[in-house]
Amino acid sequence: MKQAQRVLSTYAVDLFGMTSALFELGGLIVMHDASGCNSTYNTHDEPRWYDTPSMIYISGLREIDAVQGDDSRLIDDIAAAAAETRPQFIAIGGSPMPNAIGTDFQGIEKVTERRTGIPTFGFRTDGIHSYLPGAGEAYVAYAKRFLREPTKAPQLPARRVNLLGLTPLDFSVVGNATTLKKLLADRGLLLQSSWSMGDGPERLAQAADADVNAVVSATGFYLAQYMQEAYGIPYVVGIPVGAAGEAAWIAALQRGDTAYLTGLRGTEKRLKAKHAMAELNAWKAEQVYDDSPCDLVLIGEPVWLLSLRQFLRRRQPSASIRLICPMADAPSLLLTDIAVVSVEDVLRSECRKGRRVIADPIYSRLLPEEAGKFISFPHEAYSGRHYRRDIPLFIGSAMEAWADEKNL
């Protein structure tokens, strides 16, 4: 019962992460669920739903199918829809009920591909884990299937850049994605591909020709490690927050500096998202040892946390800053300096330690008597559409005005 959330929300789940990662790539995406997952996803977590063509379906899992373990209707329906729409690929992911009855997504993948002749992915999502491994697994599976062999080796100083982990779950549709791409162009760098806002399958297929991968959210970390192993492309974790952050980020990309923000060497053992999704106790609370007060507590996704801390340290060199990620299934290599806390009571205790807390506004419900200490920074993957109009433009120098307004 300690893991029950009384006043907080939950992050977008692995199924929604998979769907968000593949949304613009021309695939037939099937959410295997009785009903509701599709509307929840497109209503709260997918702002592209209203103006970008897509093929996202719900399977309509019935009680009798679940009881009998009968997957034939699911495969029949997918085959019929594929015959009508002729997608570039088929992706199938599960919600809690298919997970509970042990649905064989790898088997469904093989049978569906053999029947339709269309490349098919079966993802063992369960609607329990966060969007991070869901999107991460989708990216790697897509890359393994569709990336072409490189026509050139990575060069330094780097010029051709892949953006990995660029989805509305972390960047929304308020201008951050377009500003990020414009920043690369203004600094003389070439956008090789964007995973996965604004680019289609043809651009993504050429991603192995990049000189460096920019991991702009934790959803892209698994793909970065895979592409380094397969093609020798270095990766840089971080987003350019603030004017000084722009210059530092661009310089790190040009150097192919994997140690930027994270201290990683690029020789670490490759993490696999499916292992994160296999961890059943995904929302465990890690023990937090530091009970001392601090100036700022930041709560959110790991790459955003590391990038925002760098920005705030430039503005407040003496400030003590504590980072908290509520998603225990985030890539462990990114969590070295970040406390993992997902239990509501522990999060409440952590927020009490900070003089100010920067987080999605829902977190202010933890301490209604201290609501003034919370600085609102909405996160689409957490509060969905509710505070979208309040999401700031946090790429580059635009973030300075926001920080000035908040007296940071």
GROMACS .gro file of C-alpha atoms in nm, residues 111-335:
model
  225
  111VAL     CA    1   0.275  -1.520  -3.680
  112THR     CA    2   0.159  -1.171  -3.783
  113GLU     CA    3   0.467  -1.101  -3.995
  114ARG     CA    4   0.446  -1.439  -4.165
  115ARG     CA    5   0.080  -1.385  -4.244
  116THR     CA    6   0.099  -1.022  -4.361
  117GLY     CA    7   0.449  -1.005  -4.506
  118ILE     CA    8   0.496  -0.676  -4.321
  119PRO     CA    9   0.780  -0.618  -4.069
  120THR     CA   10   0.626  -0.666  -3.724
  121PHE     CA   11   0.733  -0.586  -3.369
  122GLY     CA   12   0.585  -0.742  -3.058
  123PHE     CA   13   0.666  -0.542  -2.744
  124ARG     CA   14   0.610  -0.689  -2.400
  125THR     CA   15   0.488  -0.364  -2.249
  126ASP     CA   16   0.258  -0.401  -1.952
  127GLY     CA   17   0.115  -0.059  -1.869
  128ILE     CA   18   0.298  -0.070  -1.535
  129HIS     CA   19   0.643   0.062  -1.623
  130SER     CA   20   0.712   0.418  -1.734
  131TYR     CA   21   0.740   0.549  -2.088
  132LEU     CA   22   1.122   0.551  -2.073
  133PRO     CA   23   1.192   0.182  -2.143
  134GLY     CA   24   0.884   0.156  -2.365
  135ALA     CA   25   1.009   0.423  -2.604
  136GLY     CA   26   1.368   0.304  -2.563
  137GLU     CA   27   1.286  -0.053  -2.666
  138ALA     CA   28   1.084   0.071  -2.964
  139TYR     CA   29   1.371   0.287  -3.089
  140VAL     CA   30   1.626   0.004  -3.072
  141ALA     CA   31   1.394  -0.249  -3.236
  142TYR     CA   32   1.315  -0.004  -3.516
  143ALA     CA   33   1.683   0.077  -3.569
  144LYS     CA   34   1.782  -0.289  -3.585
  145ARG     CA   35   1.522  -0.350  -3.853
  146PHE     CA   36   1.539  -0.039  -4.068
  147LEU     CA   37   1.876   0.136  -4.034
  148ARG     CA   38   2.085   0.114  -4.349
  149GLU     CA   39   2.455   0.044  -4.336
  150PRO     CA   40   2.655   0.369  -4.311
  151THR     CA   41   2.815   0.515  -4.621
  152LYS     CA   42   3.074   0.704  -4.417
  153ALA     CA   43   3.251   0.671  -4.083
  154PRO     CA   44   3.188   0.914  -3.794
  155GLN     CA   45   3.415   1.219  -3.813
  156LEU     CA   46   3.539   1.461  -3.548
  157PRO     CA   47   3.480   1.746  -3.510
  158ALA     CA   48   3.129   1.621  -3.560
  159ARG     CA   49   2.895   1.790  -3.803
  160ARG     CA   50   2.612   1.542  -3.871
  161VAL     CA   51   2.389   1.499  -3.565
  162ASN     CA   52   2.107   1.260  -3.473
  163LEU     CA   53   1.861   1.381  -3.209
  164LEU     CA   54   1.758   1.080  -3.002
  165GLY     CA   55   1.461   1.080  -2.765
  166LEU     CA   56   1.275   1.379  -2.909
  167THR     CA   57   0.905   1.317  -2.840
  168PRO     CA   58   0.619   1.532  -2.708
  169LEU     CA   59   0.629   1.335  -2.383
  170ASP     CA   60   0.939   1.533  -2.284
  171PHE     CA   61   0.933   1.832  -2.523
  172SER     CA   62   0.561   1.886  -2.586
  173VAL     CA   63   0.462   2.094  -2.891
  174VAL     CA   64   0.531   2.443  -2.759
  175GLY     CA   65   0.839   2.512  -2.974
  176ASN     CA   66   1.117   2.327  -2.794
  177ALA     CA   67   1.168   2.068  -3.069
  178THR     CA   68   1.183   2.323  -3.350
  179THR     CA   69   1.410   2.551  -3.145
  180LEU     CA   70   1.647   2.261  -3.082
  181LYS     CA   71   1.671   2.184  -3.453
  182LYS     CA   72   1.717   2.551  -3.541
  183LEU     CA   73   1.999   2.578  -3.288
  184LEU     CA   74   2.190   2.302  -3.466
  185ALA     CA   75   2.146   2.473  -3.802
  186ASP     CA   76   2.244   2.815  -3.666
  187ARG     CA   77   2.567   2.666  -3.527
  188GLY     CA   78   2.660   2.508  -3.859
  189LEU     CA   79   2.565   2.150  -3.773
  190LEU     CA   80   2.358   1.922  -3.994
  191LEU     CA   81   2.057   1.738  -3.857
  192GLN     CA   82   2.098   1.383  -3.984
  193SER     CA   83   1.774   1.255  -3.830
  194SER     CA   84   1.528   1.329  -3.552
  195TRP     CA   85   1.400   1.042  -3.338
  196SER     CA   86   1.118   1.105  -3.368
  197MET     CA   87   0.948   1.439  -3.428
  198GLY     CA   88   0.941   1.585  -3.775
  199ASP     CA   89   1.125   1.312  -3.965
  200GLY     CA   90   0.992   1.012  -4.154
  201PRO     CA   91   1.127   0.661  -4.220
  202GLU     CA   92   1.359   0.769  -4.503
  203ARG     CA   93   1.554   1.013  -4.285
  204LEU     CA   94   1.573   0.772  -3.993
  205ALA     CA   95   1.704   0.496  -4.217
  206GLN     CA   96   2.014   0.711  -4.282
  207ALA     CA   97   2.089   0.772  -3.914
  208ALA     CA   98   2.402   0.554  -3.918
  209ASP     CA   99   2.574   0.820  -4.131
  210ALA     CA  100   2.582   1.061  -3.834
  211ASP     CA  101   2.900   1.174  -3.662
  212VAL     CA  102   2.744   1.201  -3.316
  213ASN     CA  103   2.419   1.121  -3.136
  214ALA     CA  104   2.259   1.381  -2.910
  215VAL     CA  105   2.060   1.205  -2.637
  216VAL     CA  106   1.801   1.466  -2.546
  217SER     CA  107   1.593   1.243  -2.318
  218ALA     CA  108   1.643   0.911  -2.145
  219THR     CA  109   1.420   0.744  -2.405
  220GLY     CA  110   1.705   0.782  -2.656
  221PHE     CA  111   1.982   0.645  -2.435
  222TYR     CA  112   1.934   0.279  -2.527
  223LEU     CA  113   1.951   0.364  -2.897
  224ALA     CA  114   2.264   0.574  -2.845
  225GLN     CA  115   2.442   0.284  -2.679
  226TYR     CA  116   2.329   0.046  -2.952
  227MET     CA  117   2.450   0.276  -3.232
  228GLN     CA  118   2.783   0.327  -3.060
  229GLU     CA  119   2.830  -0.048  -3.038
  230ALA     CA  120   2.707  -0.119  -3.392
  231TYR     CA  121   2.847   0.180  -3.583
  232GLY     CA  122   3.102   0.349  -3.357
  233ILE     CA  123   2.898   0.670  -3.326
  234PRO     CA  124   2.973   0.857  -2.999
  235TYR     CA  125   2.687   1.001  -2.798
  236VAL     CA  126   2.638   1.311  -2.584
  237VAL     CA  127   2.369   1.322  -2.314
  238GLY     CA  128   2.202   1.656  -2.244
  239ILE     CA  129   1.992   1.941  -2.373
  240PRO     CA  130   2.111   2.300  -2.422
  241VAL     CA  131   1.946   2.495  -2.140
  242GLY     CA  132   2.038   2.862  -2.116
  243ALA     CA  133   2.271   3.077  -2.325
  244ALA     CA  134   2.587   2.922  -2.180
  245GLY     CA  135   2.430   2.580  -2.214
  246GLU     CA  136   2.398   2.632  -2.588
  247ALA     CA  137   2.771   2.683  -2.636
  248ALA     CA  138   2.867   2.399  -2.401
  249TRP     CA  139   2.629   2.154  -2.567
  250ILE     CA  140   2.739   2.239  -2.920
  251ALA     CA  141   3.106   2.208  -2.820
  252ALA     CA  142   3.037   1.869  -2.658
  253LEU     CA  143   2.866   1.748  -2.976
  254GLN     CA  144   3.155   1.860  -3.191
  255ARG     CA  145   3.399   1.675  -2.965
  256GLY     CA  146   3.178   1.368  -2.935
  257ASP     CA  147   3.219   1.408  -2.559
  258THR     CA  148   3.031   1.121  -2.394
  259ALA     CA  149   3.145   1.242  -2.051
  260TYR     CA  150   2.948   1.567  -2.087
  261LEU     CA  151   2.707   1.598  -1.789
  262THR     CA  152   2.724   1.226  -1.707
  263GLY     CA  153   3.093   1.139  -1.667
  264LEU     CA  154   3.037   0.830  -1.883
  265ARG     CA  155   3.324   0.695  -2.090
  266GLY     CA  156   3.127   0.523  -2.363
  267THR     CA  157   3.276   0.187  -2.268
  268GLU     CA  158   3.000   0.093  -2.025
  269LYS     CA  159   2.806  -0.229  -2.080
  270ARG     CA  160   2.508  -0.166  -2.303
  271LEU     CA  161   2.177  -0.144  -2.119
  272LYS     CA  162   1.868  -0.306  -2.265
  273ALA     CA  163   1.524  -0.157  -2.219
  274LYS     CA  164   1.358  -0.497  -2.211
  275HIS     CA  165   1.551  -0.573  -1.892
  276ALA     CA  166   1.406  -0.259  -1.732
  277MET     CA  167   1.057  -0.370  -1.836
  278ALA     CA  168   1.119  -0.716  -1.692
  279GLU     CA  169   1.174  -0.566  -1.344
  280LEU     CA  170   0.840  -0.628  -1.174
  281ASN     CA  171   0.898  -0.392  -0.882
  282ALA     CA  172   0.928  -0.092  -1.113
  283TRP     CA  173   0.801   0.164  -0.863
  284LYS     CA  174   1.019   0.072  -0.569
  285ALA     CA  175   1.155   0.344  -0.343
  286GLU     CA  176   1.530   0.365  -0.317
  287GLN     CA  177   1.663   0.456   0.026
  288VAL     CA  178   1.758   0.822   0.046
  289TYR     CA  179   2.051   0.886   0.279
  290ASP     CA  180   2.095   1.262   0.262
  291ASP     CA  181   1.867   1.423   0.519
  292SER     CA  182   2.027   1.765   0.505
  293PRO     CA  183   1.826   2.060   0.372
  294CYS     CA  184   1.908   2.203   0.032
  295ASP     CA  185   1.833   2.513  -0.174
  296LEU     CA  186   1.666   2.341  -0.467
  297VAL     CA  187   1.498   2.007  -0.529
  298LEU     CA  188   1.443   1.912  -0.894
  299ILE     CA  189   1.201   1.632  -0.983
  300GLY     CA  190   1.167   1.477  -1.327
  301GLU     CA  191   1.327   1.289  -1.615
  302PRO     CA  192   1.704   1.224  -1.586
  303VAL     CA  193   1.840   1.415  -1.888
  304TRP     CA  194   1.626   1.718  -1.803
  305LEU     CA  195   1.745   1.700  -1.442
  306LEU     CA  196   2.114   1.694  -1.534
  307SER     CA  197   2.074   1.972  -1.790
  308LEU     CA  198   1.870   2.197  -1.561
  309ARG     CA  199   2.117   2.149  -1.277
  310GLN     CA  200   2.401   2.263  -1.503
  311PHE     CA  201   2.199   2.571  -1.598
  312LEU     CA  202   2.112   2.658  -1.236
  313ARG     CA  203   2.468   2.608  -1.114
  314ARG     CA  204   2.585   2.871  -1.359
  315ARG     CA  205   2.330   3.114  -1.220
  316GLN     CA  206   2.371   3.014  -0.854
  317PRO     CA  207   2.719   2.864  -0.810
  318SER     CA  208   2.682   2.818  -0.434
  319ALA     CA  209   2.332   2.665  -0.437
  320SER     CA  210   2.287   2.309  -0.313
  321ILE     CA  211   2.075   2.115  -0.563
  322ARG     CA  212   1.921   1.771  -0.518
  323LEU     CA  213   1.794   1.568  -0.815
  324ILE     CA  214   1.506   1.320  -0.787
  325CYS     CA  215   1.376   1.087  -1.057
  326PRO     CA  216   1.047   0.912  -0.969
  327MET     CA  217   1.097   0.655  -1.248
  328ALA     CA  218   1.293   0.359  -1.112
  329ASP     CA  219   1.311   0.205  -1.460
  330ALA     CA  220   1.516   0.492  -1.604
  331PRO     CA  221   1.855   0.390  -1.751
  332SER     CA  222   2.071   0.320  -1.448
  333LEU     CA  223   2.381   0.478  -1.603
  334LEU     CA  224   2.206   0.815  -1.596
  335LEU     CA  225   2.114   0.792  -1.227
   0.00000   0.00000   0.00000
